[in-house]
XYZ file of C-alpha atoms in Angstrom:
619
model
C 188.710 222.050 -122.567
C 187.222 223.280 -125.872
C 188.008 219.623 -127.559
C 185.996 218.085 -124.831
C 183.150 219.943 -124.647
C 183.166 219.052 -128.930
C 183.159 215.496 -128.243
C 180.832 216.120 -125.271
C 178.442 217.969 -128.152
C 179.120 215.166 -130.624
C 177.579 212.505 -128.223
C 174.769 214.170 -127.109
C 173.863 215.190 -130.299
C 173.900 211.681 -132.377
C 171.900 210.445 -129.144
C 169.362 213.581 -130.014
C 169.364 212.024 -133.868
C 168.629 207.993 -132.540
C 166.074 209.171 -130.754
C 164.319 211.148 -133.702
C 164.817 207.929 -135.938
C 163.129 205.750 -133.187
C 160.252 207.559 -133.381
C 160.287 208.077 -136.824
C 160.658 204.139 -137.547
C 157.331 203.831 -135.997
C 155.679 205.020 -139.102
C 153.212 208.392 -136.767
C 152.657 211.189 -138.819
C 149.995 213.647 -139.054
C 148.623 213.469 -142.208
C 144.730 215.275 -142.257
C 145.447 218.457 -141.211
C 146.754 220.009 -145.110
C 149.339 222.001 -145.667
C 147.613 224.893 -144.415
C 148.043 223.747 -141.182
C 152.037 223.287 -139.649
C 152.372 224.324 -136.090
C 150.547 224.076 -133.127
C 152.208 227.760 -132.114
C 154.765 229.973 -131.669
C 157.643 230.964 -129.128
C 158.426 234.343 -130.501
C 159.391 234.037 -134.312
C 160.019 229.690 -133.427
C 156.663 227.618 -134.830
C 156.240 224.095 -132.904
C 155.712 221.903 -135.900
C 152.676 219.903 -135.678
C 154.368 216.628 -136.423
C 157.099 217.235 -133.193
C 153.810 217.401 -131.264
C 151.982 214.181 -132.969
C 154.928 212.309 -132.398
C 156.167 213.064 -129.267
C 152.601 212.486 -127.404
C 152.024 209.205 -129.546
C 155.492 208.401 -128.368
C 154.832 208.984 -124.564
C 151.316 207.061 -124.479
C 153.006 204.526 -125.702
C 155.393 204.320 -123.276
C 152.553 204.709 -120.164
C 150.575 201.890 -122.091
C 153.853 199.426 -122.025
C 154.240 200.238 -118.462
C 150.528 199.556 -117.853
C 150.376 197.066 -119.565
C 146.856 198.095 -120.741
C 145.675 201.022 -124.048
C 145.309 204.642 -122.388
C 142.721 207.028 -124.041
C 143.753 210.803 -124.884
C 141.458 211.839 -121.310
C 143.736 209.542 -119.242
C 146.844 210.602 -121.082
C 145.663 214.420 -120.162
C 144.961 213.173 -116.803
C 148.473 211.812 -116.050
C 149.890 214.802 -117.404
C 151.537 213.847 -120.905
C 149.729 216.519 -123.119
C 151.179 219.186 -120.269
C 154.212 217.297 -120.374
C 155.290 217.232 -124.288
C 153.944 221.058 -124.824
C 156.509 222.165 -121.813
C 159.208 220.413 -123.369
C 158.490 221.633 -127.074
C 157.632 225.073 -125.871
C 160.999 224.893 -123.911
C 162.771 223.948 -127.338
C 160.944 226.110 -129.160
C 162.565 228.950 -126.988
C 165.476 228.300 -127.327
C 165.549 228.066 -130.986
C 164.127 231.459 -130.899
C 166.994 232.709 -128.873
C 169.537 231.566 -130.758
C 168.599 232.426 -133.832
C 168.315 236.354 -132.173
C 172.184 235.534 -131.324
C 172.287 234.234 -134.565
C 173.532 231.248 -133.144
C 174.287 228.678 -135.715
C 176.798 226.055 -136.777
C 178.712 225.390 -140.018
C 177.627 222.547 -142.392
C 180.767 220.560 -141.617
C 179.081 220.250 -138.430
C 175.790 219.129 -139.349
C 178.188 216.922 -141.823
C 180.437 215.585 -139.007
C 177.194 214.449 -137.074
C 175.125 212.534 -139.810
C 177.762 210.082 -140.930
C 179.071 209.525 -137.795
C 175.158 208.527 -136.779
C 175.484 204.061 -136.529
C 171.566 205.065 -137.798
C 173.165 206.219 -141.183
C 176.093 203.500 -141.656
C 175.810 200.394 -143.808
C 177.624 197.019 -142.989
C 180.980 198.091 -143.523
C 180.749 200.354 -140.317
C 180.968 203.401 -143.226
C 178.377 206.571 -143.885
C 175.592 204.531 -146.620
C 173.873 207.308 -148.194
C 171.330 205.566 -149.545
C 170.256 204.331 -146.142
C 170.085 207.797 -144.579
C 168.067 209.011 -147.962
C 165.294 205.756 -147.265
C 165.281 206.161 -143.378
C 164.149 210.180 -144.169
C 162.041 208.890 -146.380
C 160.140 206.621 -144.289
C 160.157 208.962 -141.493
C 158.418 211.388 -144.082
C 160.747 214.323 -144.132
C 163.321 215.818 -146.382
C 167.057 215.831 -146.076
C 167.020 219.276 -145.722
C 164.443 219.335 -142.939
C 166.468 216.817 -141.189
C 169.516 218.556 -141.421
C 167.984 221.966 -140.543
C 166.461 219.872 -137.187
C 170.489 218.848 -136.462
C 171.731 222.820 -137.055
C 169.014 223.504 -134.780
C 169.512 220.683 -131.911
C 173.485 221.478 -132.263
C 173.007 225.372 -131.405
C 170.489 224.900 -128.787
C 173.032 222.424 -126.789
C 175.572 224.969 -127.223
C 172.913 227.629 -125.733
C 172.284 224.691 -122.788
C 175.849 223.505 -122.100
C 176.457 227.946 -121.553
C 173.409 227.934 -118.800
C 174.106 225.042 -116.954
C 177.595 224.377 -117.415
C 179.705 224.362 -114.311
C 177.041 224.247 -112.035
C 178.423 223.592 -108.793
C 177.075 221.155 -106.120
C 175.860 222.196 -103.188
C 178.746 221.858 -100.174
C 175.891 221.673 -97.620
C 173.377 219.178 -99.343
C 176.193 216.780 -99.905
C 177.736 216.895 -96.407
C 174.108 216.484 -95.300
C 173.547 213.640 -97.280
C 177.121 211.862 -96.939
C 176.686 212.304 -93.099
C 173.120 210.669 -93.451
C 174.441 207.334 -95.493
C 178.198 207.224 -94.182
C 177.844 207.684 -90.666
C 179.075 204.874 -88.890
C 177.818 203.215 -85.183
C 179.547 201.374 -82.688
C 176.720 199.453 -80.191
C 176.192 196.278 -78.296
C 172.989 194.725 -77.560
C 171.728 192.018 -75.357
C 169.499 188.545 -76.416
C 166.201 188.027 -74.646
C 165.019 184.561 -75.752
C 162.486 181.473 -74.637
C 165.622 180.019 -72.832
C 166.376 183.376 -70.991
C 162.865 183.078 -69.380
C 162.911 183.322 -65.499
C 159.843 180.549 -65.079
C 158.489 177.958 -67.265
C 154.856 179.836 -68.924
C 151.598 178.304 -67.397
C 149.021 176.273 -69.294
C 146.824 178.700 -70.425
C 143.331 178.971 -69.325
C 140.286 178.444 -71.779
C 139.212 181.666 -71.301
C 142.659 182.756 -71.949
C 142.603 180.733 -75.280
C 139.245 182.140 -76.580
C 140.503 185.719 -75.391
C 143.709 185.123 -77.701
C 141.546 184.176 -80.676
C 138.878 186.536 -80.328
C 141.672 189.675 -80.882
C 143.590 188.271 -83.455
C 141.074 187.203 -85.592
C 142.329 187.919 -88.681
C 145.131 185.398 -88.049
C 142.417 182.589 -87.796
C 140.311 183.921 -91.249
C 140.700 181.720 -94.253
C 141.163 184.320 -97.213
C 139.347 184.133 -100.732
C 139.296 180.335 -102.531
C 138.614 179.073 -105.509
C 137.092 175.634 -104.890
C 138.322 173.328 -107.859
C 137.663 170.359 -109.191
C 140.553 168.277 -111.203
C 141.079 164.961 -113.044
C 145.057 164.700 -113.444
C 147.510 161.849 -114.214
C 151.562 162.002 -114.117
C 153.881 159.442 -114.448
C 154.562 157.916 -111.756
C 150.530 157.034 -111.227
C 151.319 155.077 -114.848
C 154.514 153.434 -113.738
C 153.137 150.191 -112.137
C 150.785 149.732 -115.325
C 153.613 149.928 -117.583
C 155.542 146.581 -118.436
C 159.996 146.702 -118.937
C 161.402 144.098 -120.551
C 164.707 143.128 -119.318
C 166.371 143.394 -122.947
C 165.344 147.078 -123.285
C 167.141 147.674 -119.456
C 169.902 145.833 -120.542
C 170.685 147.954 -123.758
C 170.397 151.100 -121.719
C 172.762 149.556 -120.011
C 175.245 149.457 -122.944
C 174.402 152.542 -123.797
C 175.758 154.198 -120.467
C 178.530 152.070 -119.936
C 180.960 155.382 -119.687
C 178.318 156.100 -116.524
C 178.725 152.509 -115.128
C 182.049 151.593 -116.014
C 184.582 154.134 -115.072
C 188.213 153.409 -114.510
C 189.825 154.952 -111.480
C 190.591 158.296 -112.603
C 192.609 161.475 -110.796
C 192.786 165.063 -110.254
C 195.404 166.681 -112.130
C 197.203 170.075 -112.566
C 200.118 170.351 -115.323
C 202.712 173.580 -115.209
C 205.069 173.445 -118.177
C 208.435 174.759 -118.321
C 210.356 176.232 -121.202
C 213.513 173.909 -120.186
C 214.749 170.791 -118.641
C 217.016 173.262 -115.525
C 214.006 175.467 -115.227
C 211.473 172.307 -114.398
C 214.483 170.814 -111.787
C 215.148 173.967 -110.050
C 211.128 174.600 -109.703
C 211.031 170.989 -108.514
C 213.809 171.737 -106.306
C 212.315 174.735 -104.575
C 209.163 172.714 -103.465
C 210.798 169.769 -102.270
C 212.729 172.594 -99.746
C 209.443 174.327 -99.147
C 210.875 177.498 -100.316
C 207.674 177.135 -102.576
C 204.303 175.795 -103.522
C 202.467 174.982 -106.487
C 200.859 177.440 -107.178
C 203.078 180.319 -106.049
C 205.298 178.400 -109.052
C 201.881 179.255 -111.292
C 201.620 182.515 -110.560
C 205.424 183.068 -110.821
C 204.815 181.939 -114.513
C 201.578 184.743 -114.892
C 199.171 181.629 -114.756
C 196.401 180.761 -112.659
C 195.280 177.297 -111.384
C 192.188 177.177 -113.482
C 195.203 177.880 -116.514
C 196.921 174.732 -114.967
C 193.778 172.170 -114.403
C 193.600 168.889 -117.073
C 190.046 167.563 -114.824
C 189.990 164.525 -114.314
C 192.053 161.866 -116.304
C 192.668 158.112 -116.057
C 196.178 157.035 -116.315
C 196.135 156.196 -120.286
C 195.028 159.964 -120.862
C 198.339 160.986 -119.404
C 202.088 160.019 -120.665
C 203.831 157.345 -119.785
C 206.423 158.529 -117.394
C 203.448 160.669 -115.603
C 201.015 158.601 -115.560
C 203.048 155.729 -113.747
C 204.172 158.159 -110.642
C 201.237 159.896 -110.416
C 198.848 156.564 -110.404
C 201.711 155.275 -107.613
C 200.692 158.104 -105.464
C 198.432 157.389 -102.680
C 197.806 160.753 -101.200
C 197.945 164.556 -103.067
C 201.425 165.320 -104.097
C 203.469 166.486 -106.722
C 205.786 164.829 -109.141
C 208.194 165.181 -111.772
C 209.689 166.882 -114.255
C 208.216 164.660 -117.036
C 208.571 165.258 -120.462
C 205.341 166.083 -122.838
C 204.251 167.243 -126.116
C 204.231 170.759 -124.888
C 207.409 170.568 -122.564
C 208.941 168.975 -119.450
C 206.261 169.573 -116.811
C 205.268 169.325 -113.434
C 202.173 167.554 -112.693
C 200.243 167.852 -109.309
C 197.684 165.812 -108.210
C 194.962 166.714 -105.723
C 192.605 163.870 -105.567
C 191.816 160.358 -105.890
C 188.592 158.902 -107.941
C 188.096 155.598 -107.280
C 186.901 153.161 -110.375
C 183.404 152.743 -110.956
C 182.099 148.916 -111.590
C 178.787 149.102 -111.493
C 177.070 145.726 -112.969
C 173.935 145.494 -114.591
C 172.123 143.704 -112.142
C 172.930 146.558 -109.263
C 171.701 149.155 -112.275
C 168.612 147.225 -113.368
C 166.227 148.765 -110.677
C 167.021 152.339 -111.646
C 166.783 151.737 -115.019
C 163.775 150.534 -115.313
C 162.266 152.855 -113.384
C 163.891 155.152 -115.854
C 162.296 153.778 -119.067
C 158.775 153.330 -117.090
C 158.970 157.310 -116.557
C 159.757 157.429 -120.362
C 156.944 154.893 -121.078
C 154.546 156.318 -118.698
C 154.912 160.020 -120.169
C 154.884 158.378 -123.798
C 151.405 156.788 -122.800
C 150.146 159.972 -121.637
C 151.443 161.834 -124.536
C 149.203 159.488 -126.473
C 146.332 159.833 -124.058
C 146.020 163.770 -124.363
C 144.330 163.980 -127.393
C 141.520 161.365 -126.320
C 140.947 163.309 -123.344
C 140.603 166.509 -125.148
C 138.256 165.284 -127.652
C 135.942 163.409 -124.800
C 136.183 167.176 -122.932
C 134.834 168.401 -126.046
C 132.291 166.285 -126.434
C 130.868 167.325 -123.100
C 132.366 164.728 -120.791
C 133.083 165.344 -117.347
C 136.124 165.285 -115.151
C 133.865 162.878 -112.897
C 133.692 160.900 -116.130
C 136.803 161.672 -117.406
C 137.939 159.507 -113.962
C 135.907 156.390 -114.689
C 136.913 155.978 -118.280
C 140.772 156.597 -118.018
C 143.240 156.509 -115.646
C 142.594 160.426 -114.748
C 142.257 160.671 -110.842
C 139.715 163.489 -109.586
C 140.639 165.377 -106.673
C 138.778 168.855 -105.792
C 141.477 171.622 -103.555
C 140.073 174.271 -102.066
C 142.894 176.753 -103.719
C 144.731 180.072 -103.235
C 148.015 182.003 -104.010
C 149.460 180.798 -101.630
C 148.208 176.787 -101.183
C 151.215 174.478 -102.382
C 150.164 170.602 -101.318
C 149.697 168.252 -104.260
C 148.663 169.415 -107.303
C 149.096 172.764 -106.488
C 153.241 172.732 -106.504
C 152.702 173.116 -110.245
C 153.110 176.404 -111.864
C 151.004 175.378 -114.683
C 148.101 174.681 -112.397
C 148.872 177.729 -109.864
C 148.845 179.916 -113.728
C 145.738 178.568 -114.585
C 143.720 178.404 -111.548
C 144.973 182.512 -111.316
C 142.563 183.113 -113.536
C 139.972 180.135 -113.694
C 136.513 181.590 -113.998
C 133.199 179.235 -113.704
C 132.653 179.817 -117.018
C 135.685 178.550 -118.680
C 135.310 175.088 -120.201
C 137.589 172.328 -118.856
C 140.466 171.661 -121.303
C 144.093 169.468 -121.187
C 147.129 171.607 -119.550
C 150.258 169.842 -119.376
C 152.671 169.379 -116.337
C 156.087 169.906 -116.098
C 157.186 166.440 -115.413
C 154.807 165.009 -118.234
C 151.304 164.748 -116.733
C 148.445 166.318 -117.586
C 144.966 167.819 -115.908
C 141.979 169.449 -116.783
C 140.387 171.728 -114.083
C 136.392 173.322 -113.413
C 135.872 175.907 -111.159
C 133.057 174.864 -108.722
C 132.298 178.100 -106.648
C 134.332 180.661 -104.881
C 134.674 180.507 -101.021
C 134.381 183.884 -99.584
C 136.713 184.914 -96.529
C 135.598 182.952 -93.261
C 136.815 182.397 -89.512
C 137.733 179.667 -88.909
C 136.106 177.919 -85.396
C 138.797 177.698 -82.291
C 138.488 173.992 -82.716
C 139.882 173.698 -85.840
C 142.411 175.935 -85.346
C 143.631 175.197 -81.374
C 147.448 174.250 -81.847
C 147.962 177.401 -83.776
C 145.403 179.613 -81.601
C 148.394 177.665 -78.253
C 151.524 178.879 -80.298
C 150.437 182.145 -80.542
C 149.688 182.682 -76.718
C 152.772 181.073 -76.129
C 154.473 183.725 -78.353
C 152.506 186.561 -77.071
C 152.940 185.419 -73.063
C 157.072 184.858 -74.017
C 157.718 188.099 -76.102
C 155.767 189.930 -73.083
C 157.607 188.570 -70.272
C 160.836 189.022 -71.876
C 160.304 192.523 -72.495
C 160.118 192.826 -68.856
C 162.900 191.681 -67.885
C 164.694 193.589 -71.133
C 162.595 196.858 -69.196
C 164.211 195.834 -65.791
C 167.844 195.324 -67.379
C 167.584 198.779 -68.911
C 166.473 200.343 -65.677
C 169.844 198.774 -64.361
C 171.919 200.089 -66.836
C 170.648 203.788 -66.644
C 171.618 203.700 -63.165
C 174.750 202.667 -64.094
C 174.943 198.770 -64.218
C 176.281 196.956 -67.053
C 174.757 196.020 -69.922
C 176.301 192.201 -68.923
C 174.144 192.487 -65.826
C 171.657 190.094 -66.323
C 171.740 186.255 -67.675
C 171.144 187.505 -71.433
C 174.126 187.066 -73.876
C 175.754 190.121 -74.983
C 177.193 191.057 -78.539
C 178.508 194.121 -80.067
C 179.345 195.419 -83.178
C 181.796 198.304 -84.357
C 181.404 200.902 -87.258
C 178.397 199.692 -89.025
C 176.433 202.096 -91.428
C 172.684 202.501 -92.157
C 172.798 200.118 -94.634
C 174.618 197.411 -92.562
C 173.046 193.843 -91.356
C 173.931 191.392 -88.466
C 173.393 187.948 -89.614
C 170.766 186.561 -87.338
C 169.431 189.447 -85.827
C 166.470 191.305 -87.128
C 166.928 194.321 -89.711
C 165.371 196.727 -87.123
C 168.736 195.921 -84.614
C 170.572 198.105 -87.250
C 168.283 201.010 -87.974
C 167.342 201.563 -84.261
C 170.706 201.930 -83.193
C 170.610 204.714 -86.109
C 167.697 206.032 -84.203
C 169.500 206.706 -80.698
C 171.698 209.362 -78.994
C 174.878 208.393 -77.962
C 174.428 206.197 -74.591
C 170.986 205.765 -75.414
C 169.130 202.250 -75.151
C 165.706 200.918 -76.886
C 163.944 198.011 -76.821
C 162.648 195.828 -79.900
C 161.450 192.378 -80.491
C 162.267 190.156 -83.569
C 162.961 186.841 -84.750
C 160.999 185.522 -81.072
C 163.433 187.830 -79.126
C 163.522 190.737 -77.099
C 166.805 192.859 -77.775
C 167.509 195.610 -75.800
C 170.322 197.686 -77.248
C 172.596 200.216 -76.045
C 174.839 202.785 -78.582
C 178.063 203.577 -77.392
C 179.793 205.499 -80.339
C 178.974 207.687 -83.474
C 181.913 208.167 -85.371
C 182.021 210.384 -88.983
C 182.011 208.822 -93.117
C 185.310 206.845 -93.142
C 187.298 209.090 -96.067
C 189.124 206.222 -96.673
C 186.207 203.731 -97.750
C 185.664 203.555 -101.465
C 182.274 203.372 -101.102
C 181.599 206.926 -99.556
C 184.096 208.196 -102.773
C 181.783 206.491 -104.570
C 178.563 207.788 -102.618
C 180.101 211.272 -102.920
C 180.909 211.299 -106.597
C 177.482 209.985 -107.044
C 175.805 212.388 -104.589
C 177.574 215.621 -106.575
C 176.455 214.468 -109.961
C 173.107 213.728 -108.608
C 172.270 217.186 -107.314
C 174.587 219.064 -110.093
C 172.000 217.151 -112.751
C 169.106 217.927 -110.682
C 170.311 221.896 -109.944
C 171.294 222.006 -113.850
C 167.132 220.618 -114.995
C 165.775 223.242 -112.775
C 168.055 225.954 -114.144
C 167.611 224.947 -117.864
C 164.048 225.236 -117.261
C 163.785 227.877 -115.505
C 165.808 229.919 -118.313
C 163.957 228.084 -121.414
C 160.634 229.491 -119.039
C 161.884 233.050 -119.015
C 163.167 233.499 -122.729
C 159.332 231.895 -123.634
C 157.873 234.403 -121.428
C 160.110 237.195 -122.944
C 159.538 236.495 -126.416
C 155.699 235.360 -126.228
C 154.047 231.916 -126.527
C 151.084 231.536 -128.767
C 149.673 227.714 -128.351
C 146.769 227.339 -131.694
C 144.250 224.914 -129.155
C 142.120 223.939 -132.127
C 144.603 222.506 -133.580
C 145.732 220.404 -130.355
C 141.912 219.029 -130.072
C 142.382 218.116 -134.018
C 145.296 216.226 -133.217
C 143.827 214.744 -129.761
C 141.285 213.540 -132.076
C 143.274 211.812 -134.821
C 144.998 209.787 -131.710
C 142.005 208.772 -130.498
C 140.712 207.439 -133.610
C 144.009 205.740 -134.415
């Protein structure tokens, strides 16, 4: 037990030593405060140097600006509670400290020893302690070996002073149960399928005023959002293909070149399984032919696998002699053999049959040359970007832009969400994200080898659109509404049945079920709410829900307890316990760092703090 909790020590504290060296490798240090000046105060006899405090809160805005993405000021860090944050956690340390050294708590220098060159920080290329390295990574950090060893004594006894407060902290029976029950329990339930086809009468044709009713509540259905009207002069390949002349020649050697792709012979499927000796190959063979065996029980008799057996595809030539001959004879999958090879006498199996491939140029011409007019098309383009860049900068227009060259202008009315034409590019969706009207138009290339240039003509606020324009999709949604709602009655009147006793098969409505699923189960096809409401009922108990253009109306029959047998709810519970046993051991640690601070008397120097808040900010 002792040995472990050593190596359990050892880890934690080289992880304590990487994460000093990160932050010393970033080159913070307070340097205008004189020597006069070391701590920004006290826990009992313990100063908190002013450097742990520098670097720490340097080292934790950095961390909220990464995640921001954006530079935080020394207010906002205040504001988000990093200042309160770092002094808790020095102050914390610093009491600790204090109370071991009034244990006089401390640990040998073969400790401290053991720990630096065993730190990967420290080591040089042959994986060994390099002194000289953990001399010039002090020295950049801008502290002395001794200080940095005296920082190691100290980490090292105030683990040992942690791992004796929170060590075998038990989880809490009760929390766990409460929380295993919660994610394990399982559900047994059926359900019945309300859909369009389960309707008792056709729907009516809807009124006008019915219509206009429809669209006048669900407005916001109907309202175009935000757009960015945008004008565009573009050009890909295929606009350049018919202007683009192939000779026949330049087909033709493309041709040649791909002759493997065009001139295949017929080639098959093939699995080899070698065998140390002639008998061993004979008797193997033997015990398919009686069916005592198959192939690849004989592979994984021999500690192989199929993909270990594969050779891919090969044409007879690529195979020997003897091989090749009977398994080119077969005319269906099969196996055959023994046959001798380089490696042994083997069994070969083949599974399939690849026909040859005699494709002549004249069959091939048309897709090559639409092949090499792609390549010639995005060639002339290529060429054709830096003419339309420099006539951009000259102040031409896209308008112009589309007279001059073989640029087409189009204008889109666009949003996040538009995806016709021009807008299936990422490139344009990236830059129309953040087009502004005054950006000057310039050339963005396309994936596929064109190229626009884009102007942002004015921004389209949100507007409604007119029932006119918007009268098939205004019909579908009655037609939704007037189905969900009549199918919910006749869900209402099923369930009415079935509390007095009916079955839940009682009406026309197809009926599934499904046995022992937890919270975090799904039923292909069904919506995700099936699942969670059936978590939601008493035993017996039915509820209605709509999803997916159906009305379900679902009935729970069982509620059984966490299978102990499923690995996943070991798994949950070995999770839960270290959860809570972390979470109980925090609060305890800092509770008990609280008190011995309290006991021996915190002094924070504010002054100083501001001093350093400044420096930050002026960084």
């Amino acid at each position: 037990m002792a040995q472990s909790a050593g190596k359990k020590l050892g880890n934690i504290v080289i992880w304590v030593l990487m994460a000093l060296l990160v932050v010393g490798l970033t080159g913070f240090g307070v340097t205008s405060f004189g020597s006069s000046v070391s701590s920004v105060g006290e826990v009992g006899d313990e100063p908190i140097p002013v450097n742990d405090y520098f670097r720490e809160v340097v080292s934790e805005i950095a961390a909220e600006e990464q995640q921001q993405g954006r530079q935080i000021s020394i207010a906002e860090a205040e504001q988000a509670g990093i200042l309160t944050r770092v002094r808790t956690r020095l102050t914390n340390r610093a009491a600790l400290d204090n109370e071991a050294a009034r244990m006089g708590l401390s640990v040998g220098d073969e400790r401290v020893r053991e720990q630096v060159v065993s730190a990967p920080a420290f080591q040089g290329i042959d994986g060994k302690f390099d002194r000289a390295a953990y001399q010039g990574v002090l020295r950049n950090r801008g502290i002395s070996v001794t200080e940095f060893e005296t920082g190691v004594r100290k980490d090292t006894a105030r683990t040992i002073i942690q791992g004796a407060v929170v060590g075998g902290v038990p989880a809490p029976k009760v929390q766990i149960d409460t929380l295993l029950g919660y994610f394990g329990e399982r559900r047994s339930f059926r359900w019945a399928t309300f859909g369009p086809d389960q309707l008792a009468e056709p729907l009516p044709e809807p009124s006008e005023e019915e219509l206009t009713a429809f669209y006048q509540a669900n407005t916001p259905d109907f309202t175009l959002p935000q757009m960015k009207r945008i004008t565009f002069a573009w050009v890909l390949p295929e606009m350049m293909i018919d202007s683009v002349e192939i000779d026949e020649d330049a087909a033709r050697k493309l041709y040649e070149s791909r002759s493997a792709e065009f001139q295949r012979p017929e080639r098959r499927l093939i699995e080899r399984l070698i065998f140390p000796t002639e008998e061993a190959a004979a008797a193997a063979k033997a015990t398919l032919d009686d069916g005592s065996a198959t192939f690849q029980s004989l592979v994984e008799a021999r500690g192989l696998t199929l993909e270990d057996a594969d050779l891919g595809e090969l044409t007879q030539a690529e195979l020997p002699t003897e091989a090749g001959e009977a398994l080119f004879a077969l005319t269906e999958p099969g196996v055959a053999g023994p046959f001798p090879t380089d490696l042994g006498p083997a069994l070969f199996r083949m599974n399939g049959i690849l026909a040859a491939v005699d494709t002549p140029f004249e069959e091939a011409r048309a897709e090559l040359t639409e092949e090499l007019a792609q390549d010639r098309a995005r060639r002339v383009i290529s060429d054709m970007e830096v003419e339309v860049e420099d006539r951009l900068a000259e102040g031409a227009t896209l308008e112009e832009l589309a007279e001059e060259s073989e640029l087409e202008l189009g204008t889109i009315d666009w949003w996040d969400a538009s995806g016709e034409s021009i807008a299936s590019y990422d490139e344009f969706r990236d830059a129309a994200l953040t087009l502004t009207e005054d950006d000057f138009p310039t050339v963005i290339r396309l994936s596929d080898g064109g190229i626009f240039a884009m102007r942002l003509d004015e921004i389209l606020e949100p507007r409604l659109q007119e029932i006119s324009e918007v009268r098939t999709k205004v019909l579908a949604g009655w037609e939704a509404e007037q189905t969900e709602e009549r199918l919910r009655v006749q869900a209402s009147e099923l369930q009415a049945q079935v509390e007095a006793g009916a079955p839940l098969s009682s009406s026309a409505a197809p009926v599934d079920d499904a046995t022992g699923l937890t919270r975090d189960g799904f039923i292909d096809g069904t919506p995700p709410a099936l699942v969670s409401t059936a978590f939601e009922l008493e035993e017996g108990g039915l509820a209605i829900l709509e999803g997916f253009g159906n009305v379900y109306l679902v009935q729970l029959t069982s509620i059984a307890a966490p299978d102990p047998e499923d690995e996943r709810i070991a798994l949950l519970t070995q999770l839960l316990s270290q959860q809570a046993t972390q979470s109980i051991s925090l609060d305890l640690y800092s509770a008990f760092a609280e008190a011995l601070g309290q006991t021996a008397g915190v002094r924070i120097d504010n002054s100083t703090l501001a001093q350093i808040h400044t420096q930050i900010a002026t960084q």
